[in-house]
Tab-separated table of C-alpha atoms in Angstrom:
chain	number	residue	atom	x	y	z
J	23	MET	CA	-46.702	-33.782	-56.555
J	24	GLY	CA	-46.232	-31.401	-59.465
J	25	LYS	CA	-42.886	-30.218	-60.816
J	26	VAL	CA	-43.389	-26.779	-59.271
J	27	ALA	CA	-44.004	-28.240	-55.824
J	28	VAL	CA	-40.973	-30.528	-56.089
J	29	GLY	CA	-38.832	-27.579	-57.190
J	30	ALA	CA	-40.072	-25.488	-54.281
J	31	ALA	CA	-39.370	-28.330	-51.829
J	32	VAL	CA	-35.826	-28.681	-53.177
J	33	VAL	CA	-35.274	-24.927	-52.880
J	34	CYS	CA	-36.631	-25.070	-49.296
J	35	ALA	CA	-34.390	-28.007	-48.402
J	36	VAL	CA	-31.354	-26.204	-49.821
J	37	ALA	CA	-32.271	-23.065	-47.875
J	38	VAL	CA	-32.699	-25.057	-44.651
J	39	CYS	CA	-29.347	-26.777	-45.205
J	40	ALA	CA	-27.660	-23.428	-45.846
J	41	ALA	CA	-29.240	-21.914	-42.738
J	42	THR	CA	-28.248	-24.952	-40.661
J	43	ALA	CA	-24.706	-24.764	-42.012
J	44	LEU	CA	-24.636	-21.061	-41.143
J	45	VAL	CA	-25.779	-21.781	-37.571
J	46	VAL	CA	-23.230	-24.594	-37.235
J	47	ARG	CA	-20.467	-22.363	-38.637
J	48	HIS	CA	-21.524	-19.566	-36.269
J	49	ARG	CA	-21.559	-21.981	-33.343
J	50	MET	CA	-18.167	-23.370	-34.319
J	51	ARG	CA	-16.817	-19.857	-34.718
J	52	SER	CA	-18.276	-18.692	-31.418
J	53	SER	CA	-17.142	-21.856	-29.619
J	54	GLY	CA	-13.713	-21.332	-31.221
J	55	LYS	CA	-13.696	-17.760	-29.906
J	56	TRP	CA	-14.912	-18.924	-26.533
J	57	SER	CA	-12.183	-21.554	-26.308
J	58	ARG	CA	-9.637	-18.849	-27.291
J	59	ALA	CA	-10.905	-16.638	-24.427
J	60	VAL	CA	-10.658	-19.558	-21.998
J	61	ALA	CA	-7.149	-20.320	-23.312
J	62	ILE	CA	-6.069	-16.696	-22.642
J	63	LEU	CA	-7.413	-16.997	-19.083
J	64	LYS	CA	-5.686	-20.355	-18.465
J	65	GLU	CA	-2.363	-19.129	-19.860
J	66	PHE	CA	-2.569	-16.039	-17.643
J	67	GLU	CA	-3.435	-18.174	-14.626
J	68	ASN	CA	-0.403	-20.421	-15.243
J	69	LYS	CA	1.963	-17.463	-15.637
J	70	CYS	CA	0.626	-15.904	-12.395
J	71	GLY	CA	1.159	-19.171	-10.523
J	72	THR	CA	2.574	-18.857	-7.013
J	73	PRO	CA	3.253	-22.407	-5.826
J	74	ILE	CA	4.696	-22.549	-2.327
J	75	GLY	CA	8.205	-23.343	-3.642
J	76	LYS	CA	8.227	-20.175	-5.754
J	77	LEU	CA	7.011	-18.092	-2.800
J	78	ARG	CA	9.870	-19.445	-0.670
J	79	GLN	CA	12.293	-18.336	-3.414
J	80	VAL	CA	10.719	-14.852	-3.358
J	81	ALA	CA	11.048	-14.698	0.451
J	82	ASP	CA	14.707	-15.816	0.255
J	83	ALA	CA	15.396	-13.183	-2.424
J	84	MET	CA	13.776	-10.516	-0.207
J	85	ASP	CA	16.032	-11.605	2.683
J	86	VAL	CA	19.163	-11.430	0.460
J	87	GLU	CA	18.229	-7.968	-0.883
J	88	MET	CA	17.595	-6.698	2.665
J	89	HIS	CA	21.125	-7.741	3.689
J	90	ALA	CA	22.578	-6.066	0.578
J	91	GLY	CA	20.635	-2.829	1.146
J	92	LEU	CA	21.808	-2.650	4.789
J	93	ALA	CA	25.438	-3.287	3.781
J	94	SER	CA	25.889	-0.236	1.542
J	95	GLU	CA	24.008	2.655	-0.058
J	96	GLY	CA	22.860	1.571	-3.501
J	97	GLY	CA	23.772	-2.051	-2.738
J	98	SER	CA	20.268	-3.245	-3.571
J	99	LYS	CA	17.045	-2.279	-5.297
J	100	LEU	CA	15.733	-2.086	-1.713
J	101	LYS	CA	16.835	1.276	-0.329
J	102	MET	CA	16.693	0.060	3.322
J	103	LEU	CA	16.620	3.649	4.583
J	104	ILE	CA	17.793	4.401	8.112
J	105	SER	CA	14.871	6.208	9.747
J	106	TYR	CA	16.729	7.485	12.855
J	107	VAL	CA	13.766	6.195	14.883
J	108	ASP	CA	15.483	4.273	17.668
J	109	ASN	CA	12.782	4.619	20.332
J	110	LEU	CA	9.390	3.148	19.537
J	111	PRO	CA	6.485	3.866	21.904
J	112	THR	CA	6.335	1.725	25.042
J	113	GLY	CA	2.734	2.507	25.927
J	114	ASP	CA	3.853	4.593	28.938
J	115	GLU	CA	3.771	7.888	27.022
J	116	GLU	CA	1.749	10.670	28.645
J	117	GLY	CA	0.834	14.224	27.735
J	118	LEU	CA	-0.431	16.203	24.768
J	119	PHE	CA	1.285	15.825	21.406
J	120	TYR	CA	0.575	17.149	17.924
J	121	ALA	CA	0.923	15.579	14.501
J	122	LEU	CA	1.006	16.972	10.987
J	123	ASP	CA	0.293	14.530	8.176
J	124	LEU	CA	1.248	15.898	4.742
J	125	GLY	CA	1.053	13.485	1.850
J	126	GLY	CA	-1.278	14.823	-0.798
J	127	THR	CA	-3.607	17.642	-1.748
J	128	ASN	CA	-4.953	17.751	1.829
J	129	PHE	CA	-3.072	17.668	5.095
J	130	ARG	CA	-4.256	16.823	8.585
J	131	VAL	CA	-3.369	18.349	11.920
J	132	LEU	CA	-3.976	16.202	15.000
J	133	ARG	CA	-3.900	16.641	18.740
J	134	VAL	CA	-3.486	13.448	20.770
J	135	HIS	CA	-3.807	13.221	24.556
J	136	LEU	CA	-1.878	10.199	25.875
J	137	GLY	CA	-2.640	8.740	29.299
J	138	GLY	CA	0.058	6.077	29.752
J	139	LYS	CA	-0.447	2.320	30.180
J	140	GLU	CA	-3.843	2.615	31.862
J	141	LYS	CA	-5.622	5.093	29.636
J	142	ARG	CA	-3.663	4.870	26.342
J	143	VAL	CA	-5.169	7.450	23.941
J	144	VAL	CA	-7.455	9.507	26.170
J	145	ASN	CA	-8.615	11.816	23.433
J	146	GLN	CA	-7.780	12.837	19.885
J	147	GLU	CA	-8.972	15.618	17.625
J	148	PHE	CA	-8.059	16.439	14.078
J	149	GLU	CA	-8.780	18.844	11.263
J	150	GLU	CA	-8.307	18.320	7.544
J	151	VAL	CA	-7.162	21.252	5.430
J	152	SER	CA	-7.178	21.512	1.613
J	153	ILE	CA	-4.096	23.024	0.023
J	154	PRO	CA	-4.953	25.694	-2.585
J	155	PRO	CA	-3.666	24.479	-5.997
J	156	ASN	CA	-1.502	27.600	-6.517
J	157	LEU	CA	0.490	26.724	-3.355
J	158	MET	CA	1.328	23.268	-4.747
J	159	THR	CA	3.442	24.827	-7.499
J	160	GLY	CA	4.457	28.098	-5.842
J	161	SER	CA	7.238	28.731	-3.323
J	162	ALA	CA	8.425	26.817	-0.251
J	163	ASP	CA	7.588	29.829	1.946
J	164	GLY	CA	4.072	29.971	0.509
J	165	LEU	CA	3.317	26.318	1.305
J	166	PHE	CA	4.952	26.128	4.741
J	167	ASP	CA	3.550	29.499	5.872
J	168	PHE	CA	0.064	28.220	4.973
J	169	ILE	CA	0.630	24.984	6.942
J	170	ALA	CA	2.045	26.841	9.962
J	171	ALA	CA	-0.960	29.192	10.006
J	172	ALA	CA	-3.356	26.209	9.984
J	173	LEU	CA	-1.364	24.600	12.810
J	174	ALA	CA	-1.468	27.814	14.872
J	175	LYS	CA	-5.231	28.052	14.386
J	176	PHE	CA	-5.632	24.446	15.521
J	177	VAL	CA	-3.415	25.034	18.590
J	178	GLY	CA	-5.676	28.006	19.385
J	179	SER	CA	-8.544	25.564	20.026
J	180	GLU	CA	-6.520	23.593	22.599
J	181	PRO	CA	-8.425	23.025	25.882
J	182	GLU	CA	-7.080	25.227	28.687
J	183	ASP	CA	-6.288	22.276	30.959
J	184	PHE	CA	-3.769	21.071	28.391
J	185	HIS	CA	-1.655	24.189	27.932
J	186	PRO	CA	1.983	23.237	28.528
J	187	PRO	CA	3.684	24.708	31.610
J	188	PRO	CA	5.625	27.983	31.052
J	189	GLY	CA	8.854	27.502	29.132
J	190	ARG	CA	7.810	24.105	27.753
J	191	GLN	CA	7.391	23.754	23.998
J	192	ARG	CA	4.616	21.850	22.314
J	193	GLU	CA	5.989	18.901	20.305
J	194	LEU	CA	4.970	17.664	16.865
J	195	GLY	CA	5.356	14.483	14.859
J	196	PHE	CA	5.632	15.326	11.151
J	197	THR	CA	4.552	12.677	8.612
J	198	PHE	CA	5.925	13.788	5.268
J	199	SER	CA	5.027	11.264	2.554
J	200	PHE	CA	7.347	12.421	-0.213
J	201	PRO	CA	10.839	11.109	-1.055
J	202	VAL	CA	13.218	12.464	1.590
J	203	LYS	CA	16.862	11.808	2.443
J	204	GLN	CA	16.657	11.681	6.210
J	205	THR	CA	19.698	12.994	8.079
J	206	SER	CA	18.415	12.710	11.673
J	207	ILE	CA	15.152	12.084	13.528
J	208	VAL	CA	14.392	15.798	13.087
J	209	SER	CA	15.773	16.609	9.636
J	210	GLY	CA	15.513	15.428	6.070
J	211	THR	CA	16.102	16.952	2.659
J	212	LEU	CA	13.441	16.701	-0.024
J	213	ILE	CA	14.646	14.585	-2.983
J	214	LYS	CA	11.718	15.331	-5.308
J	215	TRP	CA	8.034	16.154	-5.246
J	216	THR	CA	5.293	13.714	-6.360
J	217	LYS	CA	1.444	13.731	-6.355
J	218	GLY	CA	1.013	16.986	-8.269
J	219	PHE	CA	3.395	19.142	-6.172
J	220	ASN	CA	6.210	21.010	-7.874
J	221	ILE	CA	7.839	23.633	-5.641
J	222	GLU	CA	11.340	23.989	-7.018
J	223	ASP	CA	12.949	26.011	-4.232
J	224	ALA	CA	12.030	23.315	-1.653
J	225	VAL	CA	13.943	20.502	-3.408
J	226	GLY	CA	17.253	19.761	-1.679
J	227	GLU	CA	16.148	21.707	1.416
J	228	ASP	CA	15.429	20.444	4.937
J	229	VAL	CA	11.625	20.205	5.242
J	230	VAL	CA	11.728	20.427	9.053
J	231	GLY	CA	13.852	23.581	8.853
J	232	GLN	CA	11.331	25.133	6.458
J	233	LEU	CA	8.343	24.304	8.672
J	234	THR	CA	10.187	25.552	11.781
J	235	LYS	CA	11.036	28.851	10.071
J	236	SER	CA	7.367	29.354	9.138
J	237	MET	CA	6.225	28.551	12.712
J	238	GLU	CA	8.767	30.976	14.185
J	239	LYS	CA	7.583	33.735	11.834
J	240	ILE	CA	4.140	33.702	13.449
J	241	GLY	CA	5.338	33.052	16.992
J	242	LEU	CA	4.120	29.443	17.209
J	243	ASP	CA	6.355	27.860	19.854
J	244	MET	CA	6.374	24.273	18.633
J	245	ARG	CA	9.215	21.816	18.003
J	246	VAL	CA	9.266	19.010	15.442
J	247	ALA	CA	10.297	15.988	17.552
J	248	ALA	CA	10.129	13.366	14.783
J	249	LEU	CA	10.075	13.384	10.967
J	250	VAL	CA	8.621	10.094	9.682
J	251	ASN	CA	6.730	8.446	6.835
J	252	ASP	CA	3.369	6.705	7.087
J	253	THR	CA	4.826	3.167	7.283
J	254	ILE	CA	6.945	4.049	10.307
J	255	GLY	CA	3.906	5.798	11.812
J	256	THR	CA	1.969	2.539	11.393
J	257	LEU	CA	4.782	0.653	13.150
J	258	ALA	CA	4.711	3.152	16.040
J	259	GLY	CA	0.912	2.992	16.330
J	260	GLY	CA	1.005	-0.801	16.349
J	261	LYS	CA	3.809	-0.927	18.935
J	262	PHE	CA	1.995	1.494	21.278
J	263	TYR	CA	-0.886	-0.965	21.616
J	264	ASN	CA	1.129	-4.169	21.350
J	265	GLN	CA	4.782	-4.433	22.372
J	266	HIS	CA	5.210	-7.570	20.212
J	267	VAL	CA	4.974	-5.542	16.967
J	268	ILE	CA	8.193	-6.014	14.965
J	269	ALA	CA	7.207	-4.720	11.512
J	270	ALA	CA	4.582	-2.723	9.646
J	271	VAL	CA	3.300	-3.119	6.109
J	272	ILE	CA	1.115	-0.715	4.125
J	273	LEU	CA	-1.043	-2.279	1.421
J	274	GLY	CA	-3.085	0.506	-0.112
J	275	THR	CA	-2.781	2.480	-3.332
J	276	GLY	CA	0.954	1.925	-2.940
J	277	THR	CA	2.887	-0.396	-0.662
J	278	ASN	CA	5.831	-0.243	1.724
J	279	ALA	CA	7.250	-1.986	4.781
J	280	ALA	CA	9.306	-0.995	7.829
J	281	TYR	CA	10.712	-3.143	10.601
J	282	VAL	CA	12.868	-3.054	13.739
J	283	GLU	CA	16.487	-4.049	13.057
J	284	ARG	CA	19.375	-4.604	15.478
J	285	ALA	CA	21.654	-1.578	15.089
J	286	HIS	CA	24.787	-3.745	14.865
J	287	ALA	CA	23.255	-5.591	11.877
J	288	ILE	CA	23.406	-2.415	9.752
J	289	PRO	CA	26.938	-2.235	8.252
J	290	LYS	CA	26.219	1.097	6.521
J	291	TRP	CA	25.301	2.755	9.867
J	292	HIS	CA	28.363	4.724	10.999
J	293	GLY	CA	26.806	6.643	13.888
J	294	LEU	CA	26.830	5.769	17.559
J	295	ILE	CA	24.865	2.650	18.452
J	296	PRO	CA	21.637	3.964	19.996
J	297	LYS	CA	20.868	3.192	23.653
J	298	SER	CA	17.984	0.951	22.618
J	299	GLY	CA	20.350	-1.032	20.364
J	300	GLU	CA	17.676	-0.863	17.680
J	301	MET	CA	16.892	1.122	14.555
J	302	VAL	CA	13.752	1.216	12.459
J	303	ILE	CA	14.453	0.578	8.776
J	304	ASN	CA	12.189	1.956	6.052
J	305	MET	CA	12.566	-0.717	3.374
J	306	GLU	CA	10.837	0.993	0.429
J	307	TRP	CA	9.974	-2.572	-0.547
J	308	GLY	CA	7.795	-1.555	-3.516
J	309	ASN	CA	11.048	-1.387	-5.507
J	310	PHE	CA	11.935	-5.036	-4.794
J	311	ARG	CA	12.467	-7.172	-7.866
J	312	SER	CA	13.609	-10.736	-8.429
J	313	SER	CA	13.738	-13.255	-11.269
J	314	HIS	CA	11.369	-15.382	-9.156
J	315	LEU	CA	8.485	-12.906	-9.419
J	316	PRO	CA	5.784	-14.303	-11.750
J	317	LEU	CA	5.592	-11.533	-14.369
J	318	THR	CA	3.237	-11.743	-17.360
J	319	GLU	CA	3.005	-9.850	-20.655
J	320	TYR	CA	0.366	-7.595	-19.036
J	321	ASP	CA	2.712	-6.645	-16.182
J	322	GLN	CA	5.513	-5.912	-18.630
J	323	ALA	CA	3.260	-3.702	-20.761
J	324	LEU	CA	1.927	-1.899	-17.671
J	325	ASP	CA	5.506	-1.261	-16.496
J	326	THR	CA	6.695	-0.040	-19.931
J	327	GLU	CA	3.791	2.421	-20.193
J	328	SER	CA	4.085	3.643	-16.578
J	329	LEU	CA	5.610	6.924	-15.365
J	330	ASN	CA	8.512	4.979	-13.799
J	331	PRO	CA	9.452	2.053	-16.104
J	332	GLY	CA	11.697	-0.528	-14.464
J	333	GLU	CA	10.959	0.787	-10.976
J	334	GLN	CA	8.553	-0.359	-8.223
J	335	ILE	CA	8.081	-3.796	-9.835
J	336	PHE	CA	6.861	-5.436	-6.596
J	337	GLU	CA	4.420	-2.578	-6.022
J	338	LYS	CA	3.029	-3.029	-9.550
J	339	LEU	CA	2.184	-6.662	-8.718
J	340	ILE	CA	0.636	-6.243	-5.275
J	341	SER	CA	-0.772	-2.752	-4.682
J	342	GLY	CA	-4.188	-1.221	-5.193
J	343	MET	CA	-3.005	1.296	-7.773
J	344	TYR	CA	-2.359	-1.472	-10.325
J	345	LEU	CA	-4.466	-4.620	-9.708
J	346	GLY	CA	-7.586	-3.351	-11.518
J	347	ASP	CA	-5.523	-2.315	-14.528
J	348	ILE	CA	-3.955	-5.777	-14.874
J	349	VAL	CA	-7.501	-7.212	-15.051
J	350	ARG	CA	-8.408	-4.591	-17.701
J	351	ARG	CA	-5.369	-5.519	-19.810
J	352	ALA	CA	-6.281	-9.224	-19.774
J	353	LEU	CA	-9.889	-8.400	-20.736
J	354	LEU	CA	-8.616	-6.199	-23.569
J	355	LYS	CA	-6.599	-9.093	-24.998
J	356	MET	CA	-9.720	-11.299	-24.844
J	357	ALA	CA	-11.719	-8.595	-26.622
J	358	GLU	CA	-9.062	-8.203	-29.334
J	359	GLU	CA	-8.193	-11.854	-29.942
J	360	ALA	CA	-11.412	-13.693	-29.052
J	361	ASP	CA	-14.151	-11.084	-29.723
J	362	PHE	CA	-15.016	-11.648	-26.056
J	363	PHE	CA	-17.413	-8.706	-25.952
J	364	GLY	CA	-18.668	-8.963	-29.542
J	365	ASP	CA	-17.307	-7.992	-32.956
J	366	THR	CA	-15.874	-4.657	-31.842
J	367	VAL	CA	-13.500	-3.898	-28.992
J	368	PRO	CA	-15.266	-1.677	-26.411
J	369	PRO	CA	-13.416	1.704	-26.598
J	370	LYS	CA	-13.448	2.220	-22.801
J	371	LEU	CA	-11.515	-1.006	-22.354
J	372	LYS	CA	-8.506	0.732	-23.947
J	373	VAL	CA	-8.408	3.480	-21.275
J	374	PRO	CA	-5.581	2.844	-18.755
J	375	PHE	CA	-6.666	2.669	-15.085
J	376	ILE	CA	-10.373	3.046	-15.928
J	377	LEU	CA	-11.017	-0.164	-13.965
J	378	ARG	CA	-10.051	0.657	-10.371
J	379	THR	CA	-9.204	-1.927	-7.745
J	380	PRO	CA	-12.290	-1.117	-5.585
J	381	ASP	CA	-14.437	-1.996	-8.651
J	382	MET	CA	-12.417	-5.182	-9.186
J	383	SER	CA	-12.979	-6.055	-5.517
J	384	ALA	CA	-16.738	-5.472	-5.826
J	385	MET	CA	-16.857	-7.863	-8.823
J	386	HIS	CA	-14.666	-10.434	-7.075
J	387	HIS	CA	-16.976	-10.411	-4.024
J	388	ASP	CA	-20.210	-10.672	-6.063
J	389	THR	CA	-22.393	-13.392	-4.472
J	390	THR	CA	-25.569	-12.902	-6.562
J	391	SER	CA	-26.683	-15.953	-8.548
J	392	ASP	CA	-26.507	-14.095	-11.881
J	393	LEU	CA	-23.384	-12.051	-10.942
J	394	LYS	CA	-25.433	-8.879	-11.235
J	395	VAL	CA	-22.718	-6.691	-9.666
J	396	VAL	CA	-20.234	-7.814	-12.351
J	397	GLY	CA	-22.768	-7.010	-15.089
J	398	ASN	CA	-23.471	-3.564	-13.632
J	399	LYS	CA	-19.754	-2.710	-13.274
J	400	LEU	CA	-19.017	-3.765	-16.856
J	401	ARG	CA	-21.954	-1.656	-18.060
J	402	ASP	CA	-21.303	1.432	-15.916
J	403	ILE	CA	-17.498	1.606	-16.185
J	404	LEU	CA	-16.659	-0.011	-19.517
J	405	GLU	CA	-19.989	0.598	-21.305
J	406	ILE	CA	-20.301	-3.125	-22.059
J	407	SER	CA	-23.918	-4.299	-21.857
J	408	ASN	CA	-25.679	-7.620	-22.457
J	409	THR	CA	-22.977	-9.798	-20.898
J	410	SER	CA	-23.806	-13.455	-20.376
J	411	LEU	CA	-23.357	-15.289	-17.080
J	412	LYS	CA	-20.581	-17.327	-18.720
J	413	MET	CA	-18.687	-14.098	-19.546
J	414	ARG	CA	-19.202	-12.679	-16.069
J	415	LYS	CA	-17.764	-15.853	-14.543
J	416	ILE	CA	-14.590	-15.382	-16.618
J	417	VAL	CA	-14.295	-11.795	-15.318
J	418	VAL	CA	-14.566	-13.032	-11.705
J	419	GLU	CA	-11.910	-15.683	-12.409
J	420	LEU	CA	-9.575	-12.979	-13.776
J	421	CYS	CA	-10.071	-10.909	-10.620
J	422	ASP	CA	-9.309	-13.995	-8.537
J	423	VAL	CA	-6.064	-14.737	-10.428
J	424	VAL	CA	-4.754	-11.163	-10.009
J	425	ALA	CA	-5.788	-10.772	-6.345
J	426	THR	CA	-4.486	-14.210	-5.356
J	427	ARG	CA	-1.079	-13.572	-6.918
J	428	GLY	CA	-0.841	-10.155	-5.194
J	429	ALA	CA	-1.868	-11.517	-1.792
J	430	ARG	CA	0.456	-14.525	-1.943
J	431	LEU	CA	3.427	-12.385	-3.022
J	432	SER	CA	2.673	-9.962	-0.163
J	433	ALA	CA	2.817	-12.914	2.241
J	434	ALA	CA	6.160	-14.004	0.741
J	435	GLY	CA	7.521	-10.482	1.269
J	436	ILE	CA	6.436	-10.566	4.924
J	437	LEU	CA	8.118	-13.975	5.328
J	438	GLY	CA	11.318	-12.390	3.947
J	439	ILE	CA	11.264	-9.816	6.781
J	440	ILE	CA	10.518	-12.493	9.407
J	441	LYS	CA	13.433	-14.594	8.090
J	442	LYS	CA	15.812	-11.609	8.124
J	443	ILE	CA	15.252	-11.057	11.845
J	444	GLY	CA	15.279	-14.771	12.684
J	445	ARG	CA	11.638	-15.098	13.708
J	446	ASP	CA	10.689	-17.752	11.118
J	447	THR	CA	11.515	-20.676	13.391
J	448	VAL	CA	10.509	-21.344	16.980
J	449	LYS	CA	13.483	-21.764	19.266
J	450	VAL	CA	13.315	-24.425	21.965
J	451	GLY	CA	11.558	-23.181	25.081
J	452	GLU	CA	10.662	-19.886	23.398
J	453	LYS	CA	7.246	-18.803	22.235
J	454	GLN	CA	7.842	-15.123	21.503
J	455	LYS	CA	5.055	-13.462	19.539
J	456	SER	CA	5.891	-11.571	16.346
J	457	VAL	CA	3.160	-9.127	15.342
J	458	ILE	CA	3.010	-7.479	11.918
J	459	ALA	CA	0.981	-4.246	11.909
J	460	LEU	CA	-0.879	-3.906	8.613
J	461	ASP	CA	-2.722	-0.895	7.230
J	462	GLY	CA	-4.006	0.431	3.924
J	463	GLY	CA	-7.280	0.332	2.015
J	464	LEU	CA	-6.412	-2.801	0.013
J	465	PHE	CA	-5.807	-4.824	3.187
J	466	GLU	CA	-8.719	-3.258	5.046
J	467	HIS	CA	-11.451	-3.417	2.391
J	468	TYR	CA	-10.548	-6.230	-0.045
J	469	SER	CA	-11.429	-9.162	2.206
J	470	LYS	CA	-10.586	-11.961	-0.284
J	471	PHE	CA	-7.113	-10.425	-0.669
J	472	ARG	CA	-6.666	-10.177	3.113
J	473	ILE	CA	-7.866	-13.745	3.813
J	474	CYS	CA	-5.588	-15.133	1.083
J	475	LEU	CA	-2.573	-13.198	2.459
J	476	GLU	CA	-3.160	-14.484	5.994
J	477	SER	CA	-3.688	-18.135	4.976
J	478	THR	CA	-0.622	-18.051	2.669
J	479	LEU	CA	1.608	-16.720	5.450
J	480	LYS	CA	0.428	-19.565	7.721
J	481	GLU	CA	1.145	-22.062	4.953
J	482	LEU	CA	4.650	-20.638	4.433
J	483	LEU	CA	5.512	-20.606	8.135
J	484	GLY	CA	4.214	-24.075	8.991
J	485	ASP	CA	1.971	-24.871	11.961
J	486	GLU	CA	4.449	-24.287	14.801
J	487	ALA	CA	5.885	-20.944	13.654
J	488	ALA	CA	2.455	-19.757	12.426
J	489	GLU	CA	1.232	-19.843	16.026
J	490	THR	CA	3.811	-17.179	16.958
J	491	VAL	CA	3.234	-14.781	14.017
J	492	VAL	CA	0.160	-12.564	14.054
J	493	ILE	CA	-1.138	-9.970	11.584
J	494	GLU	CA	-2.991	-7.085	13.202
J	495	HIS	CA	-4.832	-4.232	11.537
J	496	SER	CA	-3.238	-0.990	12.723
J	497	ASN	CA	-5.361	1.981	11.779
J	498	ASP	CA	-4.204	5.540	11.024
J	499	GLY	CA	-0.482	5.145	11.525
J	500	SER	CA	0.256	8.270	9.554
J	501	GLY	CA	-1.662	10.367	12.092
J	502	ILE	CA	-1.608	8.936	15.604
J	503	GLY	CA	1.686	7.147	14.878
J	504	ALA	CA	3.428	10.477	14.239
J	505	ALA	CA	2.125	11.951	17.522
J	506	LEU	CA	3.305	8.809	19.357
J	507	LEU	CA	6.784	9.164	17.825
J	508	ALA	CA	6.856	12.800	18.960
J	509	ALA	CA	6.138	11.450	22.469
J	510	SER	CA	8.792	8.702	22.344
J	511	HIS	CA	11.398	11.212	21.029
J	512	SER	CA	10.363	14.096	23.296
J	513	GLN	CA	13.089	16.385	24.607
J	514	TYR	CA	11.411	16.122	28.004
J	515	LEU	CA	11.713	12.337	28.371
J	516	GLY	CA	12.996	11.565	31.849
J	517	VAL	CA	12.262	15.093	33.057
J	518	VAL	CA	10.439	14.857	36.395
J	519	GLU	CA	7.270	16.946	36.421
J	520	GLU	CA	6.875	19.229	39.401
J	521	SER	CA	3.503	18.789	40.978
């Protein structure tokens, strides 16, 4: 071989070695990055851990806070609001009742025909009405006059057979899903507006009084029989169909719980003990917090950057508004510290709440062999393309960690309520059923979340007690529930109808 050939061979060998070294370095670097991404996932998983012992501590803390909130106003992060609902439906209710459900940019008016034990809900009709944006920031008169006019129009379509007898008023259940200081079953003053409303002259005023004034102006003879929120409506709807219902939980965009308490177990209640001996308590449990809650750096950052820092900590761990964003925050850390999606951080990944919980659920439930749904969601929402199967699997694991923690904490919260009312153990010779009515899009549509919640509650209760506690889906509490509460708080209860 000539000198030239030898020289060329040496050059080639050097080049090959350099290229090989480059590949090895690249592999080491990428495997180093990959192991960093896996380490971030594992650390997150550990911090989100909800072993059964920790869940029992959360349930005990919930029980303690419930006692404190019932003892005095401001005694706990749990408001434990007295709802003034002391008569839940029995299933015997009969007649025609209306409901108004106001909780956002639309409101619904409903007409429900009740047929007693045999027929239950004979018929129901509803209409949805959009509120013009100018009325959401105008005057109280403007908004309530608009609502009263829509109600009057809806009453105008009432079938003739159902007109009330002369001298008898129509009755309405009013679901008002804004912060209210309730002063009776038929009155409550607005504390503040949320959800894009800002009508200054309504704050501090009685919302039932304002609606009544607007109805009187146009000659609509209708009485508000019950002012409630959607959680109490869910409790009423559940109880109408099943007398064993003792509590209701909403797991949707937000979360809340309400339950039936013995009136004498409410030290801050200074009124007369109601005939039923019971009172429904609106817990506002989204504001629960405890040192036992497994908070991570992502939860703390989400809370700090939220509109209400330090508030609604439990809600920020378990409700649909926030779960998707916790996943996004963990992915962002992987992108920043482990180049998880390549050399640059995808800009969309920095946008708060861009990853919604329904999208997280779709990825979590992906059963395709190549996790195609995950790939499509990452591409369509976050503009991240060319993801490997390995990467997609990590995304699914993240979804699982966040959903599992939320579901298991929800179960611990429910156990706290069951403990507070002494239904967590089976007494000798007693097999009373305790039914929890559950509603909300998260519970209804995120099946892995729902299944995990139900199995965790069974695990917490133990075999014997688990046989007596049932979770039932209770649909549309904010609508039908309000009409049912109008029926159970009717001024005509006990009045004998003349045939």
